mmCIF file of C-alpha atoms in Angstrom:
data_model
loop_
_atom_site.group_PDB
_atom_site.id
_atom_site.type_symbol
_atom_site.label_atom_id
_atom_site.label_comp_id
_atom_site.label_asym_id
_atom_site.label_seq_id
_atom_site.Cartn_x
_atom_site.Cartn_y
_atom_site.Cartn_z
ATOM 1 C CA MET A 106 -24.199 -38.800 -17.380
ATOM 2 C CA PRO A 107 -21.688 -36.827 -15.285
ATOM 3 C CA THR A 108 -22.700 -36.318 -11.646
ATOM 4 C CA THR A 109 -22.589 -32.922 -9.934
ATOM 5 C CA SER A 110 -19.485 -33.942 -7.998
ATOM 6 C CA THR A 111 -17.767 -35.040 -11.218
ATOM 7 C CA ARG A 112 -18.594 -31.766 -12.960
ATOM 8 C CA GLU A 113 -17.232 -29.872 -9.968
ATOM 9 C CA ALA A 114 -14.037 -31.944 -10.063
ATOM 10 C CA VAL A 115 -13.582 -31.156 -13.756
ATOM 11 C CA ARG A 116 -14.226 -27.450 -13.183
ATOM 12 C CA ASP A 117 -11.769 -27.385 -10.284
ATOM 13 C CA LEU A 118 -9.163 -29.223 -12.363
ATOM 14 C CA LEU A 119 -9.467 -26.741 -15.226
ATOM 15 C CA ASP A 120 -9.497 -23.716 -12.904
ATOM 16 C CA THR A 121 -6.346 -24.917 -11.169
ATOM 17 C CA TYR A 122 -4.304 -26.445 -13.984
ATOM 18 C CA GLY A 123 -6.017 -25.474 -17.252
ATOM 19 C CA ARG A 124 -3.167 -24.195 -19.371
ATOM 20 C CA THR A 125 -1.408 -25.928 -22.240
ATOM 21 C CA TYR A 126 2.371 -25.981 -22.442
ATOM 22 C CA ALA A 127 2.140 -24.359 -25.866
ATOM 23 C CA ASP A 128 0.298 -21.407 -24.357
ATOM 24 C CA GLU A 129 2.851 -21.161 -21.557
ATOM 25 C CA ALA A 130 5.615 -21.054 -24.183
ATOM 26 C CA GLY A 131 3.860 -18.244 -26.058
ATOM 27 C CA ILE A 132 2.899 -20.465 -28.995
ATOM 28 C CA HIS A 133 -0.429 -19.421 -30.506
ATOM 29 C CA LEU A 134 -1.263 -22.863 -31.805
ATOM 30 C CA ARG A 135 -2.966 -23.027 -35.176
ATOM 31 C CA ASN A 136 -2.865 -25.516 -38.026
ATOM 32 C CA THR A 137 -0.116 -23.594 -39.822
ATOM 33 C CA PRO A 138 3.578 -24.469 -40.280
ATOM 34 C CA LYS A 139 5.279 -22.158 -37.764
ATOM 35 C CA PRO A 140 3.254 -22.846 -34.610
ATOM 36 C CA LEU A 141 3.144 -26.571 -35.379
ATOM 37 C CA TYR A 142 6.925 -26.606 -35.722
ATOM 38 C CA GLN A 143 7.330 -24.594 -32.524
ATOM 39 C CA LEU A 144 5.164 -27.153 -30.728
ATOM 40 C CA LEU A 145 7.315 -29.964 -32.103
ATOM 41 C CA VAL A 146 10.460 -28.269 -30.786
ATOM 42 C CA LEU A 147 8.805 -27.657 -27.415
ATOM 43 C CA SER A 148 7.852 -31.345 -27.260
ATOM 44 C CA CYS A 149 11.473 -32.317 -27.896
ATOM 45 C CA LEU A 150 12.638 -29.977 -25.138
ATOM 46 C CA LEU A 151 10.059 -31.276 -22.670
ATOM 47 C CA SER A 152 11.165 -34.862 -23.379
ATOM 48 C CA ALA A 153 14.447 -34.454 -21.512
ATOM 49 C CA ARG A 154 14.861 -35.059 -17.786
ATOM 50 C CA ILE A 155 14.625 -31.372 -17.033
ATOM 51 C CA ARG A 156 12.099 -29.060 -15.388
ATOM 52 C CA SER A 157 9.182 -28.134 -17.635
ATOM 53 C CA GLU A 158 9.730 -24.463 -16.765
ATOM 54 C CA THR A 159 13.240 -24.702 -18.211
ATOM 55 C CA ALA A 160 12.014 -26.379 -21.390
ATOM 56 C CA VAL A 161 9.366 -23.674 -21.847
ATOM 57 C CA SER A 162 11.963 -20.962 -21.268
ATOM 58 C CA ALA A 163 14.260 -22.553 -23.863
ATOM 59 C CA SER A 164 11.407 -22.728 -26.352
ATOM 60 C CA ARG A 165 10.808 -18.998 -25.900
ATOM 61 C CA ALA A 166 14.537 -18.288 -26.290
ATOM 62 C CA LEU A 167 14.701 -20.213 -29.578
ATOM 63 C CA SER A 168 11.701 -18.214 -30.781
ATOM 64 C CA HIS A 169 13.279 -14.929 -29.782
ATOM 65 C CA ALA A 170 16.390 -15.973 -31.722
ATOM 66 C CA GLY A 171 14.221 -16.305 -34.834
ATOM 67 C CA LEU A 172 14.297 -20.103 -34.940
ATOM 68 C CA ARG A 173 10.550 -20.489 -35.381
ATOM 69 C CA ASP A 174 10.453 -22.772 -38.405
ATOM 70 C CA ALA A 175 12.419 -25.656 -39.855
ATOM 71 C CA ARG A 176 14.196 -23.504 -42.456
ATOM 72 C CA HIS A 177 15.562 -21.012 -39.928
ATOM 73 C CA MET A 178 16.483 -23.801 -37.517
ATOM 74 C CA ALA A 179 18.386 -25.660 -40.230
ATOM 75 C CA ASP A 180 20.121 -22.505 -41.478
ATOM 76 C CA ALA A 181 21.283 -21.497 -37.992
ATOM 77 C CA THR A 182 24.738 -22.598 -36.936
ATOM 78 C CA TRP A 183 25.141 -25.203 -34.228
ATOM 79 C CA GLN A 184 26.587 -22.514 -31.954
ATOM 80 C CA GLN A 185 23.602 -20.228 -32.516
ATOM 81 C CA ARG A 186 21.297 -23.039 -31.431
ATOM 82 C CA VAL A 187 23.476 -23.790 -28.391
ATOM 83 C CA ASP A 188 23.512 -20.107 -27.421
ATOM 84 C CA ALA A 189 19.734 -19.801 -27.692
ATOM 85 C CA LEU A 190 19.203 -22.922 -25.584
ATOM 86 C CA GLY A 191 21.668 -21.611 -23.015
ATOM 87 C CA GLU A 192 19.850 -18.282 -22.928
ATOM 88 C CA GLY A 193 16.732 -20.221 -21.949
ATOM 89 C CA GLY A 194 18.589 -22.060 -19.198
ATOM 90 C CA TYR A 195 18.652 -25.356 -21.092
ATOM 91 C CA ARG A 196 22.337 -25.995 -20.410
ATOM 92 C CA ARG A 197 22.466 -29.607 -19.322
ATOM 93 C CA TYR A 198 21.470 -30.927 -22.742
ATOM 94 C CA ASP A 199 22.226 -27.902 -24.911
ATOM 95 C CA GLU A 200 24.941 -29.373 -27.165
ATOM 96 C CA ARG A 201 23.164 -32.643 -27.923
ATOM 97 C CA THR A 202 19.822 -30.896 -28.359
ATOM 98 C CA ALA A 203 21.336 -28.283 -30.694
ATOM 99 C CA THR A 204 22.547 -31.114 -32.929
ATOM 100 C CA GLN A 205 19.192 -32.923 -32.807
ATOM 101 C CA LEU A 206 17.263 -29.766 -33.660
ATOM 102 C CA GLY A 207 19.469 -29.156 -36.693
ATOM 103 C CA VAL A 208 19.199 -32.733 -37.968
ATOM 104 C CA GLY A 209 15.459 -32.798 -37.283
ATOM 105 C CA ALA A 210 14.882 -29.567 -39.177
ATOM 106 C CA GLU A 211 16.768 -30.935 -42.190
ATOM 107 C CA LEU A 212 14.674 -34.110 -42.086
ATOM 108 C CA LEU A 213 11.406 -32.161 -41.985
ATOM 109 C CA LEU A 214 12.514 -29.953 -44.865
ATOM 110 C CA GLU A 215 13.536 -32.937 -46.960
ATOM 111 C CA LYS A 216 10.435 -35.070 -46.317
ATOM 112 C CA TYR A 217 7.686 -32.496 -45.771
ATOM 113 C CA GLY A 218 9.006 -29.148 -46.953
ATOM 114 C CA GLY A 219 9.188 -28.121 -43.292
ATOM 115 C CA ASP A 220 5.386 -28.343 -43.011
ATOM 116 C CA LEU A 221 4.031 -30.770 -40.409
ATOM 117 C CA ARG A 222 0.622 -30.666 -42.077
ATOM 118 C CA ARG A 223 2.176 -32.821 -44.787
ATOM 119 C CA LEU A 224 3.272 -35.331 -42.164
ATOM 120 C CA ARG A 225 -0.324 -35.335 -40.933
ATOM 121 C CA GLU A 226 -1.582 -35.968 -44.472
ATOM 122 C CA THR A 227 0.893 -38.816 -44.892
ATOM 123 C CA ALA A 228 -0.502 -40.472 -41.756
ATOM 124 C CA GLY A 229 -3.964 -40.372 -43.305
ATOM 125 C CA GLY A 230 -5.776 -40.133 -39.975
ATOM 126 C CA ASP A 231 -4.123 -43.235 -38.531
ATOM 127 C CA ILE A 232 -2.739 -42.404 -35.089
ATOM 128 C CA ALA A 233 -0.279 -45.312 -35.021
ATOM 129 C CA THR A 234 1.210 -44.122 -38.318
ATOM 130 C CA LEU A 235 1.292 -40.540 -37.049
ATOM 131 C CA ARG A 236 3.182 -41.661 -33.940
ATOM 132 C CA SER A 237 5.626 -43.645 -36.069
ATOM 133 C CA LEU A 238 6.334 -40.698 -38.379
ATOM 134 C CA LEU A 239 6.869 -38.351 -35.452
ATOM 135 C CA ARG A 240 9.304 -40.815 -33.876
ATOM 136 C CA GLU A 241 11.572 -40.299 -36.910
ATOM 137 C CA VAL A 242 12.362 -36.795 -35.643
ATOM 138 C CA PRO A 243 15.647 -36.870 -33.649
ATOM 139 C CA GLY A 244 15.106 -36.212 -29.959
ATOM 140 C CA LEU A 245 11.381 -36.978 -30.100
ATOM 141 C CA GLY A 246 10.936 -40.246 -28.232
ATOM 142 C CA PRO A 247 7.696 -41.792 -26.935
ATOM 143 C CA VAL A 248 7.303 -39.125 -24.236
ATOM 144 C CA GLY A 249 7.812 -36.298 -26.722
ATOM 145 C CA VAL A 250 5.321 -37.825 -29.147
ATOM 146 C CA ASP A 251 2.737 -38.047 -26.351
ATOM 147 C CA ILE A 252 3.328 -34.396 -25.486
ATOM 148 C CA PHE A 253 2.983 -33.281 -29.106
ATOM 149 C CA LEU A 254 -0.202 -35.262 -29.702
ATOM 150 C CA ARG A 255 -1.770 -34.150 -26.418
ATOM 151 C CA GLU A 256 -1.205 -30.521 -27.344
ATOM 152 C CA VAL A 257 -2.021 -30.703 -31.056
ATOM 153 C CA GLN A 258 -5.368 -32.467 -30.675
ATOM 154 C CA GLY A 259 -7.173 -29.136 -30.457
ATOM 155 C CA VAL A 260 -6.209 -28.313 -34.053
ATOM 156 C CA TRP A 261 -5.912 -31.889 -35.381
ATOM 157 C CA PRO A 262 -9.357 -33.231 -34.381
ATOM 158 C CA GLU A 263 -8.668 -36.767 -35.590
ATOM 159 C CA VAL A 264 -6.156 -37.128 -32.757
ATOM 160 C CA ALA A 265 -8.717 -36.402 -30.014
ATOM 161 C CA PRO A 266 -9.248 -37.621 -27.449
ATOM 162 C CA TYR A 267 -5.529 -38.190 -26.873
ATOM 163 C CA LEU A 268 -5.009 -39.100 -23.230
ATOM 164 C CA ASP A 269 -1.768 -40.847 -22.428
ATOM 165 C CA ALA A 270 -0.771 -42.611 -19.206
ATOM 166 C CA LYS A 271 0.339 -39.369 -17.521
ATOM 167 C CA ALA A 272 -2.985 -37.646 -18.245
ATOM 168 C CA LEU A 273 -4.926 -40.674 -16.979
ATOM 169 C CA GLN A 274 -2.805 -40.678 -13.829
ATOM 170 C CA GLY A 275 -3.755 -37.067 -13.190
ATOM 171 C CA ALA A 276 -7.431 -37.865 -13.760
ATOM 172 C CA HIS A 277 -7.309 -40.725 -11.275
ATOM 173 C CA ARG A 278 -5.674 -38.545 -8.636
ATOM 174 C CA ARG A 279 -8.441 -35.956 -9.026
ATOM 175 C CA GLY A 280 -11.165 -38.574 -8.580
ATOM 176 C CA LEU A 281 -12.101 -38.708 -12.257
ATOM 177 C CA PRO A 282 -12.495 -41.781 -14.484
ATOM 178 C CA ASP A 283 -9.164 -43.099 -15.740
ATOM 179 C CA GLU A 284 -10.589 -44.491 -18.974
ATOM 180 C CA PRO A 285 -10.175 -42.326 -22.121
ATOM 181 C CA LYS A 286 -13.721 -42.629 -23.502
ATOM 182 C CA ALA A 287 -15.301 -41.890 -20.138
ATOM 183 C CA LEU A 288 -13.045 -38.867 -19.696
ATOM 184 C CA ALA A 289 -13.772 -37.627 -23.209
ATOM 185 C CA ARG A 290 -17.466 -37.449 -22.334
ATOM 186 C CA LEU A 291 -16.664 -35.012 -19.532
ATOM 187 C CA THR A 292 -14.934 -32.415 -21.699
ATOM 188 C CA GLY A 293 -18.060 -30.867 -23.210
ATOM 189 C CA ASP A 294 -16.986 -27.820 -25.204
ATOM 190 C CA THR A 295 -13.589 -27.682 -23.501
ATOM 191 C CA ASP A 296 -10.546 -27.818 -25.759
ATOM 192 C CA PRO A 297 -9.356 -31.449 -25.419
ATOM 193 C CA ALA A 298 -5.747 -30.247 -25.374
ATOM 194 C CA LEU A 299 -6.522 -27.982 -22.413
ATOM 195 C CA PHE A 300 -8.257 -30.802 -20.552
ATOM 196 C CA ALA A 301 -5.362 -33.203 -21.185
ATOM 197 C CA ALA A 302 -2.785 -30.611 -20.110
ATOM 198 C CA ALA A 303 -4.700 -29.962 -16.884
ATOM 199 C CA MET A 304 -4.651 -33.652 -15.997
ATOM 200 C CA VAL A 305 -0.927 -33.925 -16.740
ATOM 201 C CA ARG A 306 -0.154 -30.879 -14.609
ATOM 202 C CA ALA A 307 -2.237 -32.365 -11.782
ATOM 203 C CA ALA A 308 -0.227 -35.592 -11.969
ATOM 204 C CA LEU A 309 3.088 -33.739 -12.001
ATOM 205 C CA GLU A 310 2.081 -31.422 -9.167
ATOM 206 C CA ARG A 311 1.271 -34.400 -6.949
ATOM 207 C CA LYS A 312 4.604 -35.972 -7.869
ATOM 208 C CA LYS A 313 6.468 -32.769 -6.929
ATOM 209 C CA ALA A 314 4.656 -32.664 -3.593
ATOM 210 C CA GLY A 315 5.685 -36.240 -2.914
ATOM 211 C CA LEU A 316 9.316 -35.469 -3.663
ATOM 212 C CA SER A 317 9.249 -32.444 -1.356
ATOM 213 C CA ARG A 318 7.939 -34.548 1.530
ATOM 214 C CA LYS A 319 10.686 -37.111 1.001
ATOM 215 C CA GLU A 320 13.305 -34.362 0.982
ATOM 216 C CA GLN A 321 11.910 -32.926 4.225
ATOM 217 C CA GLY A 322 11.907 -36.367 5.841
#
């Protein structure tokens, strides 16, 4: 049973860092094709060695350009995708990412009619299979798959609790258990995606602080 100090640590964690990346990107996540696709794109963008704020900004820019589903992404020209990414500040990887987004959209249309719920059905509730199918999407490596599954677990319950190494690192640094089942018992009615995102943000915030101290030294 969680102690008072543990409950306080969880409450403090959620108060400080409790926001999903999907929410930050303006994605109202539901189990429907458009928001699921937008989350997939966001996960691809967050996979690169680039600031999360830039990836979120690029996700918003793609949305504002009308590229909210696989069909519109595939139908857009390469230059339109590059321009939208550039508008969001995603310039370092814009050309390669524009190509990957186009190829990935075509793949999703061909295999799943552009609907990630069909990919979910194909996995049949097996997380290893789900990870493998997601890895087929260009630009979505292991990190991107972890991001997608962390964020989607609130609407795909079979995925929860999904706590990858980065989330567990954040838990440890906040004095919480760093074992998935023990952490899952602390969530209560909290959206598991929100809880996971808070732990990841805590881990990244500590990392940023460490880098700043090194730069000052």
